[in-house]
CSV table of C-alpha atoms in Angstrom, one decimal:
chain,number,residue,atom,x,y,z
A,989,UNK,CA,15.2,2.5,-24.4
A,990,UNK,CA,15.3,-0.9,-22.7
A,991,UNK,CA,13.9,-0.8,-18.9
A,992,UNK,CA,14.1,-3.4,-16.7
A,993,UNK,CA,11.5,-3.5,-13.7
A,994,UNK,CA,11.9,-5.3,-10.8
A,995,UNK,CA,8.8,-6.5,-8.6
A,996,UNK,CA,7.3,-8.4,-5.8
A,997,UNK,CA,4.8,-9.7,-6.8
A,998,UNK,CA,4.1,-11.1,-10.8
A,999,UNK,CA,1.8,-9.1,-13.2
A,1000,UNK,CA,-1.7,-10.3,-13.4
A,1001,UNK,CA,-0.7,-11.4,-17.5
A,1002,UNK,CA,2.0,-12.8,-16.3
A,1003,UNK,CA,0.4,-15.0,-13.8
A,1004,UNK,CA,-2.3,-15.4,-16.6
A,1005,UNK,CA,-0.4,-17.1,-18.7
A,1006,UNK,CA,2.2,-19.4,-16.3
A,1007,UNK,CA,-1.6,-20.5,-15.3
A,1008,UNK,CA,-1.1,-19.1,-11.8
A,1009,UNK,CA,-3.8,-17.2,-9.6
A,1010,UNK,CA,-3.1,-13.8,-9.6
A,1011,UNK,CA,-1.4,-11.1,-7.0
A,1012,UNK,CA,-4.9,-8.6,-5.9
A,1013,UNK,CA,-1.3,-6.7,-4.6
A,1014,UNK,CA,0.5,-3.9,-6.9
A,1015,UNK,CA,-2.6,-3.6,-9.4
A,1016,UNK,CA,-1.2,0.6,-10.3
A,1017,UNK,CA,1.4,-0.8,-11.3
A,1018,UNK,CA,-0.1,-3.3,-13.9
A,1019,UNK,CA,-2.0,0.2,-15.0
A,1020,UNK,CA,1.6,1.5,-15.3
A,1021,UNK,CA,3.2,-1.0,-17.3
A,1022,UNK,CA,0.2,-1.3,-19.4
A,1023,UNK,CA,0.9,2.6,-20.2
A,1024,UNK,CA,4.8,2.3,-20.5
A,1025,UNK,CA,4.4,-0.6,-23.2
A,1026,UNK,CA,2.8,1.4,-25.4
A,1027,UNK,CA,5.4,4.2,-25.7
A,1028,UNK,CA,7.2,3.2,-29.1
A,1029,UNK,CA,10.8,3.7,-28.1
A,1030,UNK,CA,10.5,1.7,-24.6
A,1031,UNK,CA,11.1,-2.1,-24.0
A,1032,UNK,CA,9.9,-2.8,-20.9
A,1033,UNK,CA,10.8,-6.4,-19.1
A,1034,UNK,CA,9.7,-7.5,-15.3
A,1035,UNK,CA,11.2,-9.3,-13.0
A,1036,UNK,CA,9.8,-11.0,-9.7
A,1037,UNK,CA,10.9,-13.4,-7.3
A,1038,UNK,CA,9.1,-16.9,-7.5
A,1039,UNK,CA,9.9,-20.1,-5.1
A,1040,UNK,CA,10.1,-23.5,-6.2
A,1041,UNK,CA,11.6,-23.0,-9.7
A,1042,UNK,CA,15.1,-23.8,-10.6
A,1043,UNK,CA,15.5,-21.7,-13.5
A,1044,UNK,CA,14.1,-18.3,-15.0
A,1045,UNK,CA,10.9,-18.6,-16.3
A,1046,UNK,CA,9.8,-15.8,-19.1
A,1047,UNK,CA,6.6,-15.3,-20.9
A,1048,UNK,CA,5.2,-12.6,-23.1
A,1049,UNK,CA,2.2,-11.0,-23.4
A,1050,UNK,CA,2.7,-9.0,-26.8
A,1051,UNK,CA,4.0,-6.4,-25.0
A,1052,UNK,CA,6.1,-6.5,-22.2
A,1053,UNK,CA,8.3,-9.4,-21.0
A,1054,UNK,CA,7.9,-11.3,-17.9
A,1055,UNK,CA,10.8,-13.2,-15.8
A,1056,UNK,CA,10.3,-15.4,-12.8
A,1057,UNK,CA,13.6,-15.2,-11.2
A,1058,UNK,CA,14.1,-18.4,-9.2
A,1059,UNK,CA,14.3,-17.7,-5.1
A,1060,UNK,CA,14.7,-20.2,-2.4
A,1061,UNK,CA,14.4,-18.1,0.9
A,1062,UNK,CA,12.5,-14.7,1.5
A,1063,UNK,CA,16.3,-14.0,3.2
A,1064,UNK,CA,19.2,-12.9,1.1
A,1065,UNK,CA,19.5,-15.5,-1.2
A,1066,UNK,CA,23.0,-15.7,-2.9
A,1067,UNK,CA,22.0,-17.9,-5.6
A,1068,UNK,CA,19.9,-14.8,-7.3
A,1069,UNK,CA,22.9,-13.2,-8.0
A,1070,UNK,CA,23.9,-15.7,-10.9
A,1071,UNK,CA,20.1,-15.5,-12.2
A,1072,UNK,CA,20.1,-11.4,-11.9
A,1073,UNK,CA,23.5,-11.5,-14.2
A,1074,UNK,CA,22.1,-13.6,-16.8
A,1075,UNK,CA,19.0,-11.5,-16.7
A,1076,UNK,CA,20.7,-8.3,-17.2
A,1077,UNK,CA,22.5,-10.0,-19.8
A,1078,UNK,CA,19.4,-11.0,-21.8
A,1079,UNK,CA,17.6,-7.4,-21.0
A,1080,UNK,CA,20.7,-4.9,-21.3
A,1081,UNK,CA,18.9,-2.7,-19.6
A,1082,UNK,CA,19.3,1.5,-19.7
A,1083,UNK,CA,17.2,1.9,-16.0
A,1084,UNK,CA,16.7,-0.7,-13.9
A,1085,UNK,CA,14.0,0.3,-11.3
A,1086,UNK,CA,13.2,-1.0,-8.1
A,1087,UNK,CA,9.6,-0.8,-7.0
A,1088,UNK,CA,9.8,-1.0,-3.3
A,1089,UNK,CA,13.2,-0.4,-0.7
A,1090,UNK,CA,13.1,-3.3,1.6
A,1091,UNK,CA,13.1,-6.9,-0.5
A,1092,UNK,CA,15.9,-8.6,-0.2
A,1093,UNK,CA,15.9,-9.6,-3.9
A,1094,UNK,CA,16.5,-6.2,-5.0
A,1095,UNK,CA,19.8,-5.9,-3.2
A,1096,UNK,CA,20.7,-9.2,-4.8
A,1097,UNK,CA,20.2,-7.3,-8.7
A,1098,UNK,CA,21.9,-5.0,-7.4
A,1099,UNK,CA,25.4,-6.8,-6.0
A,1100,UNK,CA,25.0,-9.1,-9.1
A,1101,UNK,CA,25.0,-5.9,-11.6
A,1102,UNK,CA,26.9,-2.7,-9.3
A,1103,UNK,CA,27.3,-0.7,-12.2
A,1104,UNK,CA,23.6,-0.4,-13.9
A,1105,UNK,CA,21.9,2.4,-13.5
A,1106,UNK,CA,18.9,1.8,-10.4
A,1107,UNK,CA,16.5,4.1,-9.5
A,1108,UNK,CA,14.5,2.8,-6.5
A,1109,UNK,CA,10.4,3.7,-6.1
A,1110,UNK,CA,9.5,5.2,-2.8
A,1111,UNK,CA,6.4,3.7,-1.7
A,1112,UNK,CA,6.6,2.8,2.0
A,1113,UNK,CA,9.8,2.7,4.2
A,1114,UNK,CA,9.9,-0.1,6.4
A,1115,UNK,CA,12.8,0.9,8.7
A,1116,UNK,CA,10.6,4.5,9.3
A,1117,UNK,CA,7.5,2.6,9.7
A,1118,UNK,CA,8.9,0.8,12.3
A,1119,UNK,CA,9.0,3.1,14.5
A,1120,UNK,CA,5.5,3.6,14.9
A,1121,UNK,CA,4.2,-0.2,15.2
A,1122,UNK,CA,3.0,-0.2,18.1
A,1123,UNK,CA,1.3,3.3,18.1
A,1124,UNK,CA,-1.5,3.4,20.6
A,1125,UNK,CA,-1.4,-0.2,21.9
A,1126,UNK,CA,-1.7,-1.0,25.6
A,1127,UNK,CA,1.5,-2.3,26.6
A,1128,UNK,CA,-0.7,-5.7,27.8
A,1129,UNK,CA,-1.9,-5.8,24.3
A,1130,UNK,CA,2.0,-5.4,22.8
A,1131,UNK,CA,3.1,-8.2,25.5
A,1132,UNK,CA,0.7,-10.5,24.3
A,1133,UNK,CA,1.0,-13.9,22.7
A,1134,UNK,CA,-1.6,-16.4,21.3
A,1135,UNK,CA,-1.1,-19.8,20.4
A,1136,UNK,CA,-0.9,-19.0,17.0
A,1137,UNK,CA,1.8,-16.6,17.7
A,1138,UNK,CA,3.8,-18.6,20.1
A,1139,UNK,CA,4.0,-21.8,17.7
A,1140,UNK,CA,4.7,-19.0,14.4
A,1141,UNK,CA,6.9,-16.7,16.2
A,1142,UNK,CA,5.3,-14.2,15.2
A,1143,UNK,CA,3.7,-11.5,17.7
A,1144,UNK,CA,3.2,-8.3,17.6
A,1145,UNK,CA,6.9,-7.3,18.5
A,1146,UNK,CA,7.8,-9.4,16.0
A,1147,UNK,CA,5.7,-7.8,13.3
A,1148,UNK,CA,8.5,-4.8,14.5
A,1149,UNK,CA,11.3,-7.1,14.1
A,1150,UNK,CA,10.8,-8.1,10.8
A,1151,UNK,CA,10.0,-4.3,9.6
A,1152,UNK,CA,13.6,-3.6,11.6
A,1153,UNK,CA,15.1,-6.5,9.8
A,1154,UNK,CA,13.5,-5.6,6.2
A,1155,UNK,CA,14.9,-2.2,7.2
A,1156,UNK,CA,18.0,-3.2,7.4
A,1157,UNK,CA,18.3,-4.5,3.5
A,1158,UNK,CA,16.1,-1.0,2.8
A,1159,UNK,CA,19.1,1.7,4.0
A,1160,UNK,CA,21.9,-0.9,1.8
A,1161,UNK,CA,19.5,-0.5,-1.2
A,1162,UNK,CA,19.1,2.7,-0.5
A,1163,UNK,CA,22.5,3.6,-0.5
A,1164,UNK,CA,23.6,1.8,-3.3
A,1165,UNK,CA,20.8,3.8,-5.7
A,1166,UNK,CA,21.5,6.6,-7.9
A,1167,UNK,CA,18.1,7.7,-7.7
A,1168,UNK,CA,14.9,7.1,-5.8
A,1169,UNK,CA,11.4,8.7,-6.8
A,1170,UNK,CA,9.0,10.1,-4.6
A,1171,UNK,CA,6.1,12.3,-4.4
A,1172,UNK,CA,5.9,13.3,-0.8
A,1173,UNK,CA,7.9,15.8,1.5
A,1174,UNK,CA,7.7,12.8,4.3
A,1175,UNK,CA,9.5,10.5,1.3
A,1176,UNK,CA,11.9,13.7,-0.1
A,1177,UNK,CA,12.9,13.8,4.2
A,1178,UNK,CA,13.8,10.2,4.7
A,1179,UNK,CA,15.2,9.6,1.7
A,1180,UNK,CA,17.6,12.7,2.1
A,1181,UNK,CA,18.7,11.5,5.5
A,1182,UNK,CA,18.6,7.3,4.1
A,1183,UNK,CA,20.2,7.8,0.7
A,1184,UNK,CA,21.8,11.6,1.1
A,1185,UNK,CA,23.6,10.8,-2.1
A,1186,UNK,CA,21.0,9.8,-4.3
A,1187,UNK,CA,19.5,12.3,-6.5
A,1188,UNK,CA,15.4,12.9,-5.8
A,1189,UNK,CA,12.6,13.2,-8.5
A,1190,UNK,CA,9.5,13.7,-8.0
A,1191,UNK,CA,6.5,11.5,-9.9
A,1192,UNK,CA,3.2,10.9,-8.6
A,1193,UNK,CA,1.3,7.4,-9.2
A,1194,UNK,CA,-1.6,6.8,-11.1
A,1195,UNK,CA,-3.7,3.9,-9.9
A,1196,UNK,CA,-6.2,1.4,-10.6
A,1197,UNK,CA,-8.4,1.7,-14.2
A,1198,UNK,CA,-11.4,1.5,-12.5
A,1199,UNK,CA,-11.0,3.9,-10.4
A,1200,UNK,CA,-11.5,6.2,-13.1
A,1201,UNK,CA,-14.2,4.9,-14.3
A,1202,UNK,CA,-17.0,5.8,-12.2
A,1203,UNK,CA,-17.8,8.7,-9.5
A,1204,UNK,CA,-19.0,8.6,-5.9
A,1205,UNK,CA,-22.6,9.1,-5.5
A,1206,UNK,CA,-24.6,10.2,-2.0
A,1207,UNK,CA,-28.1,9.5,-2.9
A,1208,UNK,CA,-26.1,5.8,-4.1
A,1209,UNK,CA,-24.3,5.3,-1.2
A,1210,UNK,CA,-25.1,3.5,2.4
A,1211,UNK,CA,-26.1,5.7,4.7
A,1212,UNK,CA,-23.6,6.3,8.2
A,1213,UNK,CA,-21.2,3.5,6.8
A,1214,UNK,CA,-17.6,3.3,7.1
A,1215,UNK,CA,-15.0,1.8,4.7
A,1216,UNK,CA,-11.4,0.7,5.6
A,1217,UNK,CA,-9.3,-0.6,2.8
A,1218,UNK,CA,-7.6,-2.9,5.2
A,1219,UNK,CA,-7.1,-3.1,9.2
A,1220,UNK,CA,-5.1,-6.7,9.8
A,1221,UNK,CA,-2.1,-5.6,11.6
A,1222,UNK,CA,-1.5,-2.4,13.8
A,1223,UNK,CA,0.1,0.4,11.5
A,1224,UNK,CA,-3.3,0.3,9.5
A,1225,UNK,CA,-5.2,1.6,12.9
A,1226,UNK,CA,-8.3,0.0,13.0
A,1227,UNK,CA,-8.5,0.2,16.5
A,1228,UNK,CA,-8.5,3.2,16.8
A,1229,UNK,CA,-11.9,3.3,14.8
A,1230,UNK,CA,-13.4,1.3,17.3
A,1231,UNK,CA,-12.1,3.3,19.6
A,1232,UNK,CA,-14.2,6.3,18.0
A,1233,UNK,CA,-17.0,4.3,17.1
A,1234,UNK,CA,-19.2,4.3,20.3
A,1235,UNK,CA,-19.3,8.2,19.9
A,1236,UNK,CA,-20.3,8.1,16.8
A,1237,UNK,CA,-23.1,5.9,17.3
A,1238,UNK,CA,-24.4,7.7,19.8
A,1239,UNK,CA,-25.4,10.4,17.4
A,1240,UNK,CA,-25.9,7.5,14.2
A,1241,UNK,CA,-27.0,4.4,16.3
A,1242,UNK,CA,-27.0,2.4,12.5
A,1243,UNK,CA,-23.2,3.4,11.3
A,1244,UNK,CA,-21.5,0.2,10.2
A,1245,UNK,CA,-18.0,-0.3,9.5
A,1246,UNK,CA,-16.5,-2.3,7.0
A,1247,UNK,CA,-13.0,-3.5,6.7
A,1248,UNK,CA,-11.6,-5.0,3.7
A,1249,UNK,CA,-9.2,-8.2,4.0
A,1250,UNK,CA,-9.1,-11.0,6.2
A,1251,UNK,CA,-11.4,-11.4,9.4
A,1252,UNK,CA,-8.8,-11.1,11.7
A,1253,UNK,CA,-11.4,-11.4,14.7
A,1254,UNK,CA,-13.1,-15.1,13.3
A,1255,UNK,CA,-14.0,-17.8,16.0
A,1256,UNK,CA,-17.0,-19.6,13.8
A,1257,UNK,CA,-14.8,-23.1,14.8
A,1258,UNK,CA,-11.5,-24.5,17.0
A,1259,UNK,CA,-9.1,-24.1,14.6
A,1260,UNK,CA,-10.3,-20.5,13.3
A,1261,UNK,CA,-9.6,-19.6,17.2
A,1262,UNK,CA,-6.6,-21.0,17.5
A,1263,UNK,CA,-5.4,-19.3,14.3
A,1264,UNK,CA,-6.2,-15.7,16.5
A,1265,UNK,CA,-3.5,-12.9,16.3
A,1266,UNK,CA,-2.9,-11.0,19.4
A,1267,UNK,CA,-3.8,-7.9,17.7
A,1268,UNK,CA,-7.4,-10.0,16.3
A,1269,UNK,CA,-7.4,-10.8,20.1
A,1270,UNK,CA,-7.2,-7.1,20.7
A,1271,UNK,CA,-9.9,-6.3,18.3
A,1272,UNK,CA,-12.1,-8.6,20.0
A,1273,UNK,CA,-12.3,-7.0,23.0
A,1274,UNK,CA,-12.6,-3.5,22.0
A,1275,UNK,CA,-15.5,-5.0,20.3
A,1276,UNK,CA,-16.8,-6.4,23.4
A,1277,UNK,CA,-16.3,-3.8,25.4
A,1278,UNK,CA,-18.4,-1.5,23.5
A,1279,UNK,CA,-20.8,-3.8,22.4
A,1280,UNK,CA,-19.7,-3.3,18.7
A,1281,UNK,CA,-20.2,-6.7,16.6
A,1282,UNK,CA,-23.3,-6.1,15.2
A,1283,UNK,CA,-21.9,-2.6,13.3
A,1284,UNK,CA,-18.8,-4.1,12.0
A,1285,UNK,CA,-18.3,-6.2,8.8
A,1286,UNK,CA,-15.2,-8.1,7.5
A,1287,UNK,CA,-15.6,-8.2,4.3
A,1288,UNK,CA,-12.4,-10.9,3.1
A,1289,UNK,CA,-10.2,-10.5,0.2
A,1290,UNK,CA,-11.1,-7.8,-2.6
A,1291,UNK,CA,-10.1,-7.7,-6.3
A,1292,UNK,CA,-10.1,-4.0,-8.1
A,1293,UNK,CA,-13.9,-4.6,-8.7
A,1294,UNK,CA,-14.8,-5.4,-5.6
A,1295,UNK,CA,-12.9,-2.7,-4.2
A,1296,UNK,CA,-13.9,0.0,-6.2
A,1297,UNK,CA,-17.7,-0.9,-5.5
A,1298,UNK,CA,-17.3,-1.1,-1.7
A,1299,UNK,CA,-15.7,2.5,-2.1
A,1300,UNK,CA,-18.9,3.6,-3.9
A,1301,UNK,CA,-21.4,2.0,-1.1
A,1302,UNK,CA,-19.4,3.7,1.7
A,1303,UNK,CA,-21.0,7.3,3.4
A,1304,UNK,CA,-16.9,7.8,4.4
A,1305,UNK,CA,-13.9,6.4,3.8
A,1306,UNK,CA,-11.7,6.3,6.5
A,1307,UNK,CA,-7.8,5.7,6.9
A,1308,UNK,CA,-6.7,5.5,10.4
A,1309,UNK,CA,-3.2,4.5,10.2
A,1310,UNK,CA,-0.7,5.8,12.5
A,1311,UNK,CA,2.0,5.7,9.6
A,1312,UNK,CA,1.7,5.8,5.5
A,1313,UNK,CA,3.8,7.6,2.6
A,1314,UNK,CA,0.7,8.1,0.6
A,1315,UNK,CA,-1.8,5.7,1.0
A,1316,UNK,CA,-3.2,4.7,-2.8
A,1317,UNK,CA,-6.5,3.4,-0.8
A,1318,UNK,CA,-6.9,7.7,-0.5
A,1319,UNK,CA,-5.8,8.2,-3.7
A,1320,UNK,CA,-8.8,5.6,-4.8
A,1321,UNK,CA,-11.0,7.5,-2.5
A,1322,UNK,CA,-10.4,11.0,-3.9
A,1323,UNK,CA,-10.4,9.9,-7.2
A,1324,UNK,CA,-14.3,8.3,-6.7
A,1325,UNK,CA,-15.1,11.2,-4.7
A,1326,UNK,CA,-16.0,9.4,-1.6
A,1327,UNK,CA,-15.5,11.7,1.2
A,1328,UNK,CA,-13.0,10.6,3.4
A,1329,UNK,CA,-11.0,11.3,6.9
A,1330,UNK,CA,-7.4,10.6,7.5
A,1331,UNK,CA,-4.7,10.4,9.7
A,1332,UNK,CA,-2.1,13.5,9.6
A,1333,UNK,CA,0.6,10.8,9.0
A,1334,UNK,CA,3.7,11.0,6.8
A,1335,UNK,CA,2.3,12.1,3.5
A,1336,UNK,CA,-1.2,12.2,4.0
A,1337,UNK,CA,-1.5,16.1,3.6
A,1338,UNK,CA,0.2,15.9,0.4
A,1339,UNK,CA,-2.8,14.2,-0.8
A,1340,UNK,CA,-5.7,16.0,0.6
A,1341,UNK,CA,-6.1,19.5,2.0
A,1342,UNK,CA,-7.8,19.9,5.2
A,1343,UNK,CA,-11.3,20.8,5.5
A,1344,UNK,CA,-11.5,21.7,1.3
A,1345,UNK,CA,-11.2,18.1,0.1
A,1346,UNK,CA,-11.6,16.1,3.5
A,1347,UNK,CA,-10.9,15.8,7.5
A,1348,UNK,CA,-7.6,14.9,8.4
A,1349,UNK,CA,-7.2,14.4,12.4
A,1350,UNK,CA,-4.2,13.4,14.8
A,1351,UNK,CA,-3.9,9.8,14.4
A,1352,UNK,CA,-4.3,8.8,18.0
A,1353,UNK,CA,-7.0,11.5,18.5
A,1354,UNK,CA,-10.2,9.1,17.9
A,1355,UNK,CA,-12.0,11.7,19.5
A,1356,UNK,CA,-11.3,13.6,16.1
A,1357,UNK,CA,-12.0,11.0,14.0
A,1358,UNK,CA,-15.3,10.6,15.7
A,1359,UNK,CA,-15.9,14.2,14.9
A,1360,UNK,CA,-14.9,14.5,11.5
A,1361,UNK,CA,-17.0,11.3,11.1
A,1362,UNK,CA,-20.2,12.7,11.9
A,1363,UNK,CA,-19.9,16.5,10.6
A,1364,UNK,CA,-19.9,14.4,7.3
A,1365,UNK,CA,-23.0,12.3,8.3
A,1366,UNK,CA,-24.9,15.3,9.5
A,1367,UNK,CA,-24.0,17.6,6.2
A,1368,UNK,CA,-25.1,16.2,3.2
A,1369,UNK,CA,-23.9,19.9,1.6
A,1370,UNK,CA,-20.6,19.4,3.2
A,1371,UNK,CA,-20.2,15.8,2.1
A,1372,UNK,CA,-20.7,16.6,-1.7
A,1373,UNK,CA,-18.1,19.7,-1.9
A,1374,UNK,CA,-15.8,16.9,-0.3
A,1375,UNK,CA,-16.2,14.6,-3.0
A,1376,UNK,CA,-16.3,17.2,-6.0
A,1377,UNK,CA,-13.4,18.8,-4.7
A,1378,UNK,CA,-11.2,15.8,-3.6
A,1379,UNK,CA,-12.3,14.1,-7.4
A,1380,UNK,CA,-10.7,17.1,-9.0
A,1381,UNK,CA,-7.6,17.3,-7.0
A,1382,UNK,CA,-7.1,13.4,-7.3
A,1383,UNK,CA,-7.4,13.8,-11.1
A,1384,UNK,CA,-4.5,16.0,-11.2
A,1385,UNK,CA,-2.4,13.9,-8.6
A,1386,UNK,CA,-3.2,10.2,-10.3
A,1387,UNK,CA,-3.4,12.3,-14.0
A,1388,UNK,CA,-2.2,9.2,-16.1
A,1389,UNK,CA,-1.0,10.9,-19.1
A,1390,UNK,CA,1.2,13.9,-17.1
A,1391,UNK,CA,2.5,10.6,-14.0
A,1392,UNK,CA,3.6,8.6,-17.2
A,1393,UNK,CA,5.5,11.7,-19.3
A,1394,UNK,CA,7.3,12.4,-16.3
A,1395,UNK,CA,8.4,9.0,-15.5
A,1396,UNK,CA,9.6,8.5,-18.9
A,1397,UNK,CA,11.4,12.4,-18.5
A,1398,UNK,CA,13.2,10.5,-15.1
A,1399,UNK,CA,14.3,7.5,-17.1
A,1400,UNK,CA,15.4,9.4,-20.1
A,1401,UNK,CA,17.6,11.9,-17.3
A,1402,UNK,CA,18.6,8.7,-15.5
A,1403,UNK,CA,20.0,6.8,-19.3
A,1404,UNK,CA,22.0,10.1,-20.0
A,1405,UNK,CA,23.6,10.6,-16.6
């Protein structure tokens, strides 16, 4: 069975061998395609969208195909079309599937080719998650515009723009697919009401290698420290930590928090202050206001290693967002045992059942999250059933072996339709 995947981002081989830096973005899915290559009957080939190229690019790595499909504009860009025909030519595909709704290169595949068979990966939906961008901002803070934003364009309302715009592309993809997979009731209920024709399967994700590798640890970890997976723009919620945070050190006057990603809050020089967000500006002063610089860390860009050893150092892992399908960053979190807190937000309780494998809290409730927070600082016993028993669930969510049968049981349904 040929299958064609299409992608955002390149493969890390891939990038490996055009003698590119590689994408720390979509790393599950390198896991996956690693997996699907080695099934006998399956020829897998990937396609991403790459700027400043004129023709497709391909490389192999011995086992799956690669294809850098020439783009000039993150926009609909008409001149895919003629590259997506010649690569469906060169792949005759059986499935092509779309990971991700809302990039405008998928809907050009799928004008240039109308009559292959798609089926589209759920993983977030930007047209839902706009609707919840500005969740628990001061109006002020929504109105606001640094230089940065006013010379990019780019303020916080227009962080909801571009999800409405990308939104837009996402309900024409959506209902020009066959099929879409999911693996959450919030997913099954959008999709039913965005693609009402298209026929649902379920199929969990597997993740990251080494997030299997290793196991959560409390006498190992750092004592009353937090870890966020990321907390750059407002959906992720990382203001509503700090909002929690003075209560919590109250009772744990050393908790520190550590975000992973850019320092959205750094003024070391001129230009690094100029180059503010208005949500960074935002952050700021929450931190100011409660006097919170010292207990909070920024840690910059993580690869898989780096990730899964901050995971391991952390007390708690927390994500705050005030929207998510299934966040993988939980996933990764259950899977090390770390015991975590989470917002009640789309999916989330799909993954993790309250008060067995974790806390999960009303997302604008920091109150709760403050709570949760420190019943797991102050019980040690409670801590270590969260991690056994959120390690054992994860292993049957992110079970490689079943995740991979059943998405080969979808394409093989899809082919035969």
């Amino acid at each position: 069975m040929n299958v064609l995947w299409l992608t955002h981002h390149p493969m890390p081989n891939a990038s490996k061998l055009m003698g590119e830096k590689g994408n720390p973005l979509g790393g599950w899915m390198a896991s996956l395609a690693e997996s699907l290559s080695q099934v006998k009957d399956i020829k897998l080939c990937i396609a991403y969208p790459k700027n400043n190229i004129v023709r497709i690019e391909e490389v192999f790595d011995g086992k799956v195909f690669h294809y850098a499909i020439p783009r000039k504009t993150m926009n609909y860009d008409h001149s895919m079309e003629v590259h997506f025909a010649q690569l469906v030519a060169k792949c005759n595909p059986d499935v092509v599937h779309l990971h991700g709704t809302e990039f405008a290169h998928g809907l050009a595949l799928m004008k240039a080719c109308p009559r292959e068979k798609y089926v589209v990966s759920i993983q977030g939906l930007v047209s839902i998650y706009a609707k919840h961008y500005f969740s628990g901002l001061p109006p002020k803070v929504v109105e606001s515009c640094t230089l940065r934003d006013f010379i990019k364009r780019d303020n916080i309302p227009k962080g909801m723009e571009n999800y409405q715009k990308l939104g837009v592309i996402e309900q024409e993809i959506l209902k020009n697919t066959q099929h879409v997979i999911g693996r959450t009731e919030w997913d099954k209920a959008c999709t039913r009401q965005l693609a009402p024709n298209a026929q649902y399967h379920f199929c969990n994700e597997s993740l990251r290698g080494s997030f299997y590798e290793h196991s959560w640890s409390l006498s190992d970890c750092q004592n009353h420290s937090i870890f966020l997976s990321q907390g750059g723009y407002p959906i992720k919620g990382l203001h509503f930590v700090l909002e929690a945070l003075p209560a919590i050190r109250e009772r744990f006057p050393d908790v520190h928090v550590y975000v992973a990603g850019a320092n959205i809050i750094n003024t070391a020089t001129i230009t690094k202050r100029l180059r503010l967000t208005s949500y960074g500006q935002y952050i700021i002063k929450l931190l100011k206001k409660h006097d919170l610089f010292s207990c909070v860390t920024f840690l910059g860009a993580q690869n898989e290693e780096d990730m899964c050893k901050r995971f391991l150092q952390a007390h708690v892992f927390v994500s705050p967002s005030s929207i998510e399908n299934s966040p993988n960053s939980l996933g990764e979190a259950m899977l090390l045992g770390v015991p975590s807190v989470a917002s009640a937000v789309g999916g989330v309780a799909d993954l993790m059942l309250h008060r067995k494998e974790g806390f999960i809290y009303q997302y604008d409730a920091s109150y709760m999250l403050a709570h949760y927070i420190c019943e797991i600082f102050s019980n040690d016993h409670m801590a270590e059933e969260f991690s056994k028993n959120a390690k054992k669930r994860a292993q049957t969510t992110h079970n490689r072996e079943v995740n991979l049968n059943n998405l080969l049981t979808i394409y093989r349904a899809i082919r035969e339709a």
